[in-house]
Tab-separated table of C-alpha atoms in Angstrom:
chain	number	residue	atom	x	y	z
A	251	UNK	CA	131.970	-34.229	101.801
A	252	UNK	CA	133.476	-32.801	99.042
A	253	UNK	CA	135.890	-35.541	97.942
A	254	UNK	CA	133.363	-37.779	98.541
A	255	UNK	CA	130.886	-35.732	96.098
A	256	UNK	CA	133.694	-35.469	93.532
A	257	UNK	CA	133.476	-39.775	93.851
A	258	UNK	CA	130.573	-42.047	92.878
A	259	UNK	CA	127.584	-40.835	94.090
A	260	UNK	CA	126.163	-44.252	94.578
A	261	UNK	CA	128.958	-45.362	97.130
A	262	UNK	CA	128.462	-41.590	98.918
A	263	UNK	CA	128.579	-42.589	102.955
A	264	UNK	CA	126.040	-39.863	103.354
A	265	UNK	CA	123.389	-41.023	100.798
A	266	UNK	CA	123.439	-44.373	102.249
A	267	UNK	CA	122.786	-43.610	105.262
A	268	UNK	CA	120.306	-41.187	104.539
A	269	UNK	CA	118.673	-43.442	102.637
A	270	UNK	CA	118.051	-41.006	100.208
A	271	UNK	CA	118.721	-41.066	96.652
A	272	UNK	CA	121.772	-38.680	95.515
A	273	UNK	CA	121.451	-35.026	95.207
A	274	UNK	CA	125.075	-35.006	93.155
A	275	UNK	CA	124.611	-33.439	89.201
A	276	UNK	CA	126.274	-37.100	88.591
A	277	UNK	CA	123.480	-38.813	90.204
A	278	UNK	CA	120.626	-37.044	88.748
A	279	UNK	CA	122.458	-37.504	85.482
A	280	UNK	CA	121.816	-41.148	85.729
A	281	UNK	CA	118.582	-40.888	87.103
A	282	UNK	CA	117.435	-39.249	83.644
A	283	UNK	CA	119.488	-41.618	81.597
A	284	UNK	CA	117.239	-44.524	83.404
A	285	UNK	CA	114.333	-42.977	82.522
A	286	UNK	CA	115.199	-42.565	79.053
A	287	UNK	CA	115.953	-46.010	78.662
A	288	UNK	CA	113.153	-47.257	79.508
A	289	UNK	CA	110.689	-44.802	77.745
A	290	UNK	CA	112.711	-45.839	74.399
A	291	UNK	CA	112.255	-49.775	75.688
A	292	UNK	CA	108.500	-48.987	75.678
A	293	UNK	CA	108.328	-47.437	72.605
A	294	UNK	CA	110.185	-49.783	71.020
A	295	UNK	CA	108.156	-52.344	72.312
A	296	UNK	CA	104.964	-50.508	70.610
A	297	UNK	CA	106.635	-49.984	67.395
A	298	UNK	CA	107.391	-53.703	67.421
A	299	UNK	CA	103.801	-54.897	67.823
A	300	UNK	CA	102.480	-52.263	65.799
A	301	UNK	CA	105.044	-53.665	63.042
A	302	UNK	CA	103.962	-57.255	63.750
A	303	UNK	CA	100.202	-56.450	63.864
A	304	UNK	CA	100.973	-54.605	60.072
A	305	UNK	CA	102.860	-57.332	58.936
A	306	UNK	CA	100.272	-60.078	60.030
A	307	UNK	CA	97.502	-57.885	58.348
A	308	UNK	CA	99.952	-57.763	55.173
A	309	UNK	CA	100.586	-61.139	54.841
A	310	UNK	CA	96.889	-62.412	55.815
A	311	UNK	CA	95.609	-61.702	52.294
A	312	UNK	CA	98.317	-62.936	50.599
A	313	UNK	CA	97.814	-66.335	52.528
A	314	UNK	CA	93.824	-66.809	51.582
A	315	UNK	CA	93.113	-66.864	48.059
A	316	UNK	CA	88.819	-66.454	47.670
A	317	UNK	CA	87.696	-67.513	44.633
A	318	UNK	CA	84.040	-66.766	43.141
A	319	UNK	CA	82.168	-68.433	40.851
A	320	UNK	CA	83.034	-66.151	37.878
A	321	UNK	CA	86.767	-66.852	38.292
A	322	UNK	CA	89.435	-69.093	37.916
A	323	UNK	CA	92.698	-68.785	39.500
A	324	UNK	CA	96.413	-70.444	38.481
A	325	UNK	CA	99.056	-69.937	41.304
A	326	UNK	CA	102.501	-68.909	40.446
A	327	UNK	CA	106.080	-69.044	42.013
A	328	UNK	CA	108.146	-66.606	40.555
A	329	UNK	CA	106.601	-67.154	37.321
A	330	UNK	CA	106.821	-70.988	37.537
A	331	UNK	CA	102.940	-73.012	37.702
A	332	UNK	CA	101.744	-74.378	40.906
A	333	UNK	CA	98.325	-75.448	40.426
A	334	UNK	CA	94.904	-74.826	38.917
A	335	UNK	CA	91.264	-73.371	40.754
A	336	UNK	CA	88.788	-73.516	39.096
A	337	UNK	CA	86.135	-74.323	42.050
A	338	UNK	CA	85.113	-71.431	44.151
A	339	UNK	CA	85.797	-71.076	47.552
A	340	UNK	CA	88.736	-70.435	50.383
A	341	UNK	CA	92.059	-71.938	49.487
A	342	UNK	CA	95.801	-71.167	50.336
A	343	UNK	CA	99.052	-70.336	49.113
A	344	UNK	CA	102.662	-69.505	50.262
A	345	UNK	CA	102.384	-65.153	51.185
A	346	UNK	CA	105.124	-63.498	49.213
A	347	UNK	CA	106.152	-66.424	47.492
A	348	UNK	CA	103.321	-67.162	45.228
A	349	UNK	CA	100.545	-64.843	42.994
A	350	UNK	CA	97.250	-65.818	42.057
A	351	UNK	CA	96.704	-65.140	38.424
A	352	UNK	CA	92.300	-64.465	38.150
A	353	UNK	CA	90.877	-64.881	34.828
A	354	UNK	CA	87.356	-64.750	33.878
A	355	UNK	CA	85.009	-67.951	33.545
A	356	UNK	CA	82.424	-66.220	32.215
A	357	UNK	CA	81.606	-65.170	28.219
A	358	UNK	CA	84.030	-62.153	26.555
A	359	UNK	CA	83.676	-60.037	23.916
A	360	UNK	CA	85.913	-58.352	21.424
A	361	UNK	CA	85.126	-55.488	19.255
A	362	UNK	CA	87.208	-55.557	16.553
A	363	UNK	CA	87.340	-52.073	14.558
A	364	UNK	CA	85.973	-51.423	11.217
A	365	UNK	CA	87.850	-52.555	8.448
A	366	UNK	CA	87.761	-52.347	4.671
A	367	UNK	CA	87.810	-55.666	2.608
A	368	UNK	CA	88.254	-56.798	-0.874
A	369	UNK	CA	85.110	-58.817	-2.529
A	370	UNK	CA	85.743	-60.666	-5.110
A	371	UNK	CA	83.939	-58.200	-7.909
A	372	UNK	CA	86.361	-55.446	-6.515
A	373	UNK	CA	84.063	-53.403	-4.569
A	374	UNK	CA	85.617	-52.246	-0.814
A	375	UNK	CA	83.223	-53.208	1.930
A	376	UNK	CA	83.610	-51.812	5.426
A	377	UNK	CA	82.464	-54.177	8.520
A	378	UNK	CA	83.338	-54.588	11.895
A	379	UNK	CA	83.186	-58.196	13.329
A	380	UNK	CA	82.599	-59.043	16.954
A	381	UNK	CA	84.032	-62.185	18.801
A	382	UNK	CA	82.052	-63.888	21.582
A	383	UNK	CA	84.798	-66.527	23.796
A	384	UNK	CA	85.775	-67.493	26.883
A	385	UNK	CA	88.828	-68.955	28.727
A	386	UNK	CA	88.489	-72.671	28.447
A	387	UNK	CA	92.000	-73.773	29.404
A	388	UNK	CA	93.841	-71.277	32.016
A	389	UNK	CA	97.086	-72.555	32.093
A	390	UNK	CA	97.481	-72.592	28.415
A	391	UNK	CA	96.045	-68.996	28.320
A	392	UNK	CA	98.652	-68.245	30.959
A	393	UNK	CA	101.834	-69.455	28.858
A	394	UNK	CA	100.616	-68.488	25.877
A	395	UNK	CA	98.783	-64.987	26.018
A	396	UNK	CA	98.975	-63.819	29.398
A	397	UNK	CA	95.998	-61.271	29.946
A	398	UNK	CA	93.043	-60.601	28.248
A	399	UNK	CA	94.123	-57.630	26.544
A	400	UNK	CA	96.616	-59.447	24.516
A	401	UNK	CA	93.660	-62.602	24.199
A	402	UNK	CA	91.726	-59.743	22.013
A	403	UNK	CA	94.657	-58.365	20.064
A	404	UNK	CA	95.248	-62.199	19.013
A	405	UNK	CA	91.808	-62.706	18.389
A	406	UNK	CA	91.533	-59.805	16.332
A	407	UNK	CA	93.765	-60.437	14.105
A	408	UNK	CA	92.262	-63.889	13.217
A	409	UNK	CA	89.098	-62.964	13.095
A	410	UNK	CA	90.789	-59.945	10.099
A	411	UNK	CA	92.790	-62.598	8.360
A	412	UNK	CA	89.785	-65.251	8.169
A	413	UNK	CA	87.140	-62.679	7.734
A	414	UNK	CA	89.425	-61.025	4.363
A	415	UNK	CA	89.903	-64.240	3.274
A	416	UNK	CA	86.213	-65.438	2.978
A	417	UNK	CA	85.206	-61.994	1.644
A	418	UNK	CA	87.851	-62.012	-1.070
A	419	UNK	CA	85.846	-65.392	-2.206
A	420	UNK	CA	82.523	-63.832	-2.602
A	421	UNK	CA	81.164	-60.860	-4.391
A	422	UNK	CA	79.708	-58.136	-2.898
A	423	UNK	CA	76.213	-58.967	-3.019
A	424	UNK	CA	76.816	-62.305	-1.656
A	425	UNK	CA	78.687	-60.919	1.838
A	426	UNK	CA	75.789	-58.703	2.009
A	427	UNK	CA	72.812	-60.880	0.995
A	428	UNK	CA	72.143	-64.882	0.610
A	429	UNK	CA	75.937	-65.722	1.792
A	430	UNK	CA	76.844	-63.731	4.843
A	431	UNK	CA	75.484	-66.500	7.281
A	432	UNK	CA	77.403	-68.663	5.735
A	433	UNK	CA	81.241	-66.364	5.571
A	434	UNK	CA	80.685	-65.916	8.972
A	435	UNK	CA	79.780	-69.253	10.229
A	436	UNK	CA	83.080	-70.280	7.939
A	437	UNK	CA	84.785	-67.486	10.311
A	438	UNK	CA	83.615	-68.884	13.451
A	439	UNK	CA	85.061	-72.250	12.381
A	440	UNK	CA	88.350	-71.398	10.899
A	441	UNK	CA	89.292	-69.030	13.861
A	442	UNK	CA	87.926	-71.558	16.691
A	443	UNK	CA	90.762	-73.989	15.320
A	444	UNK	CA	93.508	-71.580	15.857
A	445	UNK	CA	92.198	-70.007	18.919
A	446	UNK	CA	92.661	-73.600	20.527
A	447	UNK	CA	96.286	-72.993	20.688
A	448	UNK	CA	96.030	-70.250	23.202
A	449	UNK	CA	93.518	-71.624	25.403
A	450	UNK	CA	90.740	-69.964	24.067
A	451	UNK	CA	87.016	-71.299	23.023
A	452	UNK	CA	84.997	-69.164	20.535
A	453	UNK	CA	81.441	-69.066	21.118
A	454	UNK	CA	81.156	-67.325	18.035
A	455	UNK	CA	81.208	-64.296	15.362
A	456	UNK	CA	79.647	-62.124	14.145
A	457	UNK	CA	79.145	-59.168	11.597
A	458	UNK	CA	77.364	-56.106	13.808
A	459	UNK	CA	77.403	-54.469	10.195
A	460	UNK	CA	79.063	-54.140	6.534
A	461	UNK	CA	78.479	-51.337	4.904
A	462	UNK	CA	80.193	-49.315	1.841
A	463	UNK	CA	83.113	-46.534	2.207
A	464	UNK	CA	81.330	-43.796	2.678
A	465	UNK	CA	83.205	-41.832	-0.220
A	466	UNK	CA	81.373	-44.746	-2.702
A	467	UNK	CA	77.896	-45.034	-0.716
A	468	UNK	CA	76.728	-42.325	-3.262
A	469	UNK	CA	77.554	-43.750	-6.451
A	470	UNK	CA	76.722	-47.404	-5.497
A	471	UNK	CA	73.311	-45.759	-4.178
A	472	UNK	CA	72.753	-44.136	-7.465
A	473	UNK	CA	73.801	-46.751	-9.916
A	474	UNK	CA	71.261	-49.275	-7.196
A	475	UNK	CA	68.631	-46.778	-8.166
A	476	UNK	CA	69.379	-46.721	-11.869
A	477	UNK	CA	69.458	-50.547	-11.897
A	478	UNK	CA	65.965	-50.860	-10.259
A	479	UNK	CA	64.157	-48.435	-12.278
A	480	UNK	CA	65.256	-50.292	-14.962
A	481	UNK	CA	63.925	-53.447	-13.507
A	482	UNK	CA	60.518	-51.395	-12.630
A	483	UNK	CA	60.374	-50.053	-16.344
A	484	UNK	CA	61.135	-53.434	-17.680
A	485	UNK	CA	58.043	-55.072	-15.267
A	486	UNK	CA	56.106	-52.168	-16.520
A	487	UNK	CA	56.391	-53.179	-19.922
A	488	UNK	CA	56.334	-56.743	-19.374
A	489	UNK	CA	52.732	-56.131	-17.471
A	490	UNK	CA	51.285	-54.070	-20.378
A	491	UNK	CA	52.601	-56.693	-22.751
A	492	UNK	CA	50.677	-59.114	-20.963
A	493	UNK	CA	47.283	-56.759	-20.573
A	494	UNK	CA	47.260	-56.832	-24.146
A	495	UNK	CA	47.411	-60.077	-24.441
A	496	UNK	CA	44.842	-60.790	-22.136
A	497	UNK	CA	42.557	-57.811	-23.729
A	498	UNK	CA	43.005	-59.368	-26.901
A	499	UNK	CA	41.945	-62.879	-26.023
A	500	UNK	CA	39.190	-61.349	-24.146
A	501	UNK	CA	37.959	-59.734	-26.793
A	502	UNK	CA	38.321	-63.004	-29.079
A	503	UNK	CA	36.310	-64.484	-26.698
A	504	UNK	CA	34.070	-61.778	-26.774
A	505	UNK	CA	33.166	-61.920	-30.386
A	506	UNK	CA	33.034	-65.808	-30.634
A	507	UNK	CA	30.309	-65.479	-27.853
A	508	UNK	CA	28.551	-62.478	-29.698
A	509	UNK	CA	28.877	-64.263	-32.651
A	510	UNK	CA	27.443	-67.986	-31.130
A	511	UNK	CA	24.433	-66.027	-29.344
A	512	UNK	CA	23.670	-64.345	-32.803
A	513	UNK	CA	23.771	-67.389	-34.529
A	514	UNK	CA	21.589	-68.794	-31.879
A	515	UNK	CA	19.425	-66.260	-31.505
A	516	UNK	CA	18.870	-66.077	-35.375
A	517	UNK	CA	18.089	-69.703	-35.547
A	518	UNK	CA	15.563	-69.576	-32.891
A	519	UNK	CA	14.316	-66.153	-34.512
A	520	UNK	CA	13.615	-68.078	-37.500
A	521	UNK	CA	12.475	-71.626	-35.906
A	522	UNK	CA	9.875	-69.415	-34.296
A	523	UNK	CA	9.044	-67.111	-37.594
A	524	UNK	CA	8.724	-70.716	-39.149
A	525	UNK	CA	6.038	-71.374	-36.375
A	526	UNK	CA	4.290	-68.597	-36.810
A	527	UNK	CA	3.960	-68.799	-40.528
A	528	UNK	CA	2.731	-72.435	-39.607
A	529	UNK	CA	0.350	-71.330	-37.052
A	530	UNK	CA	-0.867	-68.444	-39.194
A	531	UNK	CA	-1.419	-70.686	-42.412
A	532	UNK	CA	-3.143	-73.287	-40.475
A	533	UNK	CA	-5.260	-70.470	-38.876
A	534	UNK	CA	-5.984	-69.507	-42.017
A	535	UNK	CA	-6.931	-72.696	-43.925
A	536	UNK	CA	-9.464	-73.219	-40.843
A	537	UNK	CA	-11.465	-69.648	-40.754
A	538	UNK	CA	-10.015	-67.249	-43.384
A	539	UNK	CA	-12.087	-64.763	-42.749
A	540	UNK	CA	-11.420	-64.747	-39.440
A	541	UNK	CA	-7.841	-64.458	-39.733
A	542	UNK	CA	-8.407	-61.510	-42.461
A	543	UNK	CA	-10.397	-60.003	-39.669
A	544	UNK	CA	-7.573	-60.591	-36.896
A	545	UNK	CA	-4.956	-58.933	-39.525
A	546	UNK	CA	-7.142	-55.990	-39.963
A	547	UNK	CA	-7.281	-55.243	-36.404
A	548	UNK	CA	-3.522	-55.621	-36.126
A	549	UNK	CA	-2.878	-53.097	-39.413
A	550	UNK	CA	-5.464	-50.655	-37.259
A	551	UNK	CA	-3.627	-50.923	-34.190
A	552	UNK	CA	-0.039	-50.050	-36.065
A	553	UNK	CA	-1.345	-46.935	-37.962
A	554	UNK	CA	-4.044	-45.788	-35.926
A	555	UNK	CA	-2.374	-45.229	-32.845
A	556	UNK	CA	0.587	-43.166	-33.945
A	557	UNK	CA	-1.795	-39.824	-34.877
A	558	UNK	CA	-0.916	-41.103	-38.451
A	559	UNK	CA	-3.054	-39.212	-41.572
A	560	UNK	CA	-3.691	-42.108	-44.524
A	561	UNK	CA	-5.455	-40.460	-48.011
A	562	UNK	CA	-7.243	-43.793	-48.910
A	563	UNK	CA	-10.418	-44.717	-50.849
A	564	UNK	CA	-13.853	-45.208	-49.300
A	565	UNK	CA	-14.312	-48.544	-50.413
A	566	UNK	CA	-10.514	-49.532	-49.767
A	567	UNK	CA	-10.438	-52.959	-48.140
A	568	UNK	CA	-8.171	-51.454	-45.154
A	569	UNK	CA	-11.846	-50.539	-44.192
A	570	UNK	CA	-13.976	-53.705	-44.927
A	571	UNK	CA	-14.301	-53.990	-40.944
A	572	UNK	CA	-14.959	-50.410	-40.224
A	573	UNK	CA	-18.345	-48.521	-40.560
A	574	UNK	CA	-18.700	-46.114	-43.505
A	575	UNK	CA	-21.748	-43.806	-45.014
A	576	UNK	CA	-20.665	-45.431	-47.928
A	577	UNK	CA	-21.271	-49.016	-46.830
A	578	UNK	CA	-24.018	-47.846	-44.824
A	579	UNK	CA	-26.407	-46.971	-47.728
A	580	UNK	CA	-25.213	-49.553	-49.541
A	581	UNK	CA	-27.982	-52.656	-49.745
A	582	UNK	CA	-26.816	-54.578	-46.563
A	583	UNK	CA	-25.725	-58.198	-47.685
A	584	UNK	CA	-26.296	-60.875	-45.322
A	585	UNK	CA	-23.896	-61.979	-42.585
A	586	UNK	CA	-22.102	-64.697	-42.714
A	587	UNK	CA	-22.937	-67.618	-40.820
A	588	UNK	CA	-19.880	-67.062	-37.926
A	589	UNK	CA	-16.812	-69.924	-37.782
A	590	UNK	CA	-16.696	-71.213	-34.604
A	591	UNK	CA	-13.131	-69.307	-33.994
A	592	UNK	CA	-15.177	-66.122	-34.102
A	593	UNK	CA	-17.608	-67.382	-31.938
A	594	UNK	CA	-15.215	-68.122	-29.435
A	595	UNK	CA	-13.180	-64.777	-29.900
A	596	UNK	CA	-14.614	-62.160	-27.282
A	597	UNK	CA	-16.265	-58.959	-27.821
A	598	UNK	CA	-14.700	-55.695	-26.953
């Protein structure tokens, strides 16, 4: 038994017929060696599937390209153009092999920063422009630009070059009044042309706001100020000039009216003294006593009535029609016969 342990314990007489597996160190040696076999087998079977399951998740994504409606996609092998998407959807491409560039379908902006320009007068003006475009031709956006960051950097400087360019045409208060629709609009057009080149379509520009340095917004305000109250002073004075004018021809006016209405008023004054005279000497060639009698009572009514004192004779005529002691001792003379205009006159 013991040279036949110090053998191979799988040929060992007594372990085959025992049927029993070998209780040699040699044999259990082998027994362990199995086992560790196969528990590496099993792992590396796990590791392997696990590695496959990875690598189909990996390359999955890169085999489905999903494109939205915002987007358009240019595919890429190392670098080199495949093709264009610009419909959304589910489409494919070669996984590790090829990239899908996205770029944007929809309207971009670009803030450029404030600048200072030149006018044409001299004066510095500060504005900051802003750009409104969109990608209209991928592939040439691809080659030319890349990305959008470098889109806006190119755009940017356009919009700078165009935008000093039109200023430097224009004075100051042009860019800022009546004109600045129209520099900009001249922007919009100049910089679309060029833009073309990288792919690019601009929507449009515009001027969010132009303003002075602010080291010269004092002055400029100031001299503004000056220059207006001159204009105000020189309305002012123009207005007056103009009241007078108007006062005076008003007062022309005035007098020529004053002057008509007195001549009127004198020539009717003395058609109707005329009339009276007329009416009072034809009164008075038909019943002249009468009419001395009617004067009488008119003298009486203007002195009488005012608390007036008269020093007069008793046998003044200013009292022929008033009774007196006098004129009542006197011999009475007889009446005369009455004209028919006293007859008709009522008594008091």
């Amino acid at each position: 038994m013991a040279q036949l342990a110090s053998g191979c314990c799988h040929f060992c007489p007594w372990a085959l017929r025992m049927a029993r597996p070998c209780l040699c160190p040699r044999g259990q040696r082998n027994e362990s060696v199995e086992r560790t076999e196969r528990t590496m087998k099993t792992k590396l079977f796990s590791i392997g599937g696990l590695m496959a399951l990875a690598l189909v998740f990996a390359v999955t994504p890169q085999t489905f390209v999903a494109v939205n409606e915002t987007e358009q996609v240019i595919i890429t092998q190392f670098g080199e153009y495949i093709r264009t998407i610009q419909q959304p959807g589910l489409t494919l491409k070669v996984p590790l092999l090829q990239t899908a560039n996205r770029f944007e379908r929809r309207i971009l902006a670009s803030d450029a920063p404030k600048t200072e320009y030149l006018t044409q007068d001299k004066k510095r003006l500060v504005a900051d422009p802003v750009t409104r475009w969109r990608i209209a031709d991928p592939l040439q956006f691809y080659k030319t630009v890349r990305d959008e960051s470098a889109a806006r950097a190119r755009l940017d400087d356009l919009v700078f070059s165009e935008l000093r360019r039109e200023v430097a045409s224009h004075t100051f208060a042009a860019v800022i009044g009546a004109k600045r629709e129209t520099i900009v609009d001249n922007v919009a057009k100049a910089v679309r042309e060029k833009a073309r080149e990288f792919g690019i379509e601009v929507v449009d520009v515009r001027i969010k706001r132009a303003d002075l340095p602010g080291e010269v917004q004092q002055s400029v305000f100031a001299r503004m100020q000056a220059e207006r109250e001159r204009e105000a002073k020189r309305y002012r004075s123009e207005g007056q000039e103009e009241a007078a004018k108007l006062m005076a021809e008003t007062d022309k006016q005035r007098t020529i009216v004053l002057a008509q209405a007195k001549q009127d008023s004198e020539k009717l004054r003395g058609e109707g003294d005329a009339t009276a005279t007329r009416i009072y000497a034809e009164a008075y060639g038909k019943d002249p006593e009468f009419y001395g009698f009617v004067r009488s009572l008119q003298a009486y009514e203007q002195f009488l009535g005012k608390r007036s004192t008269l020093v007069l004779a008793a046998d003044s005529e200013l009292f022929r029609y008033l009774p007196s002691p006098h004129r009542a001792t006197a011999a009475p003379k007889p009446a005369p016969e009455p004209s028919r205009a006293a007859q008709l006159t009522p008594k008091p």
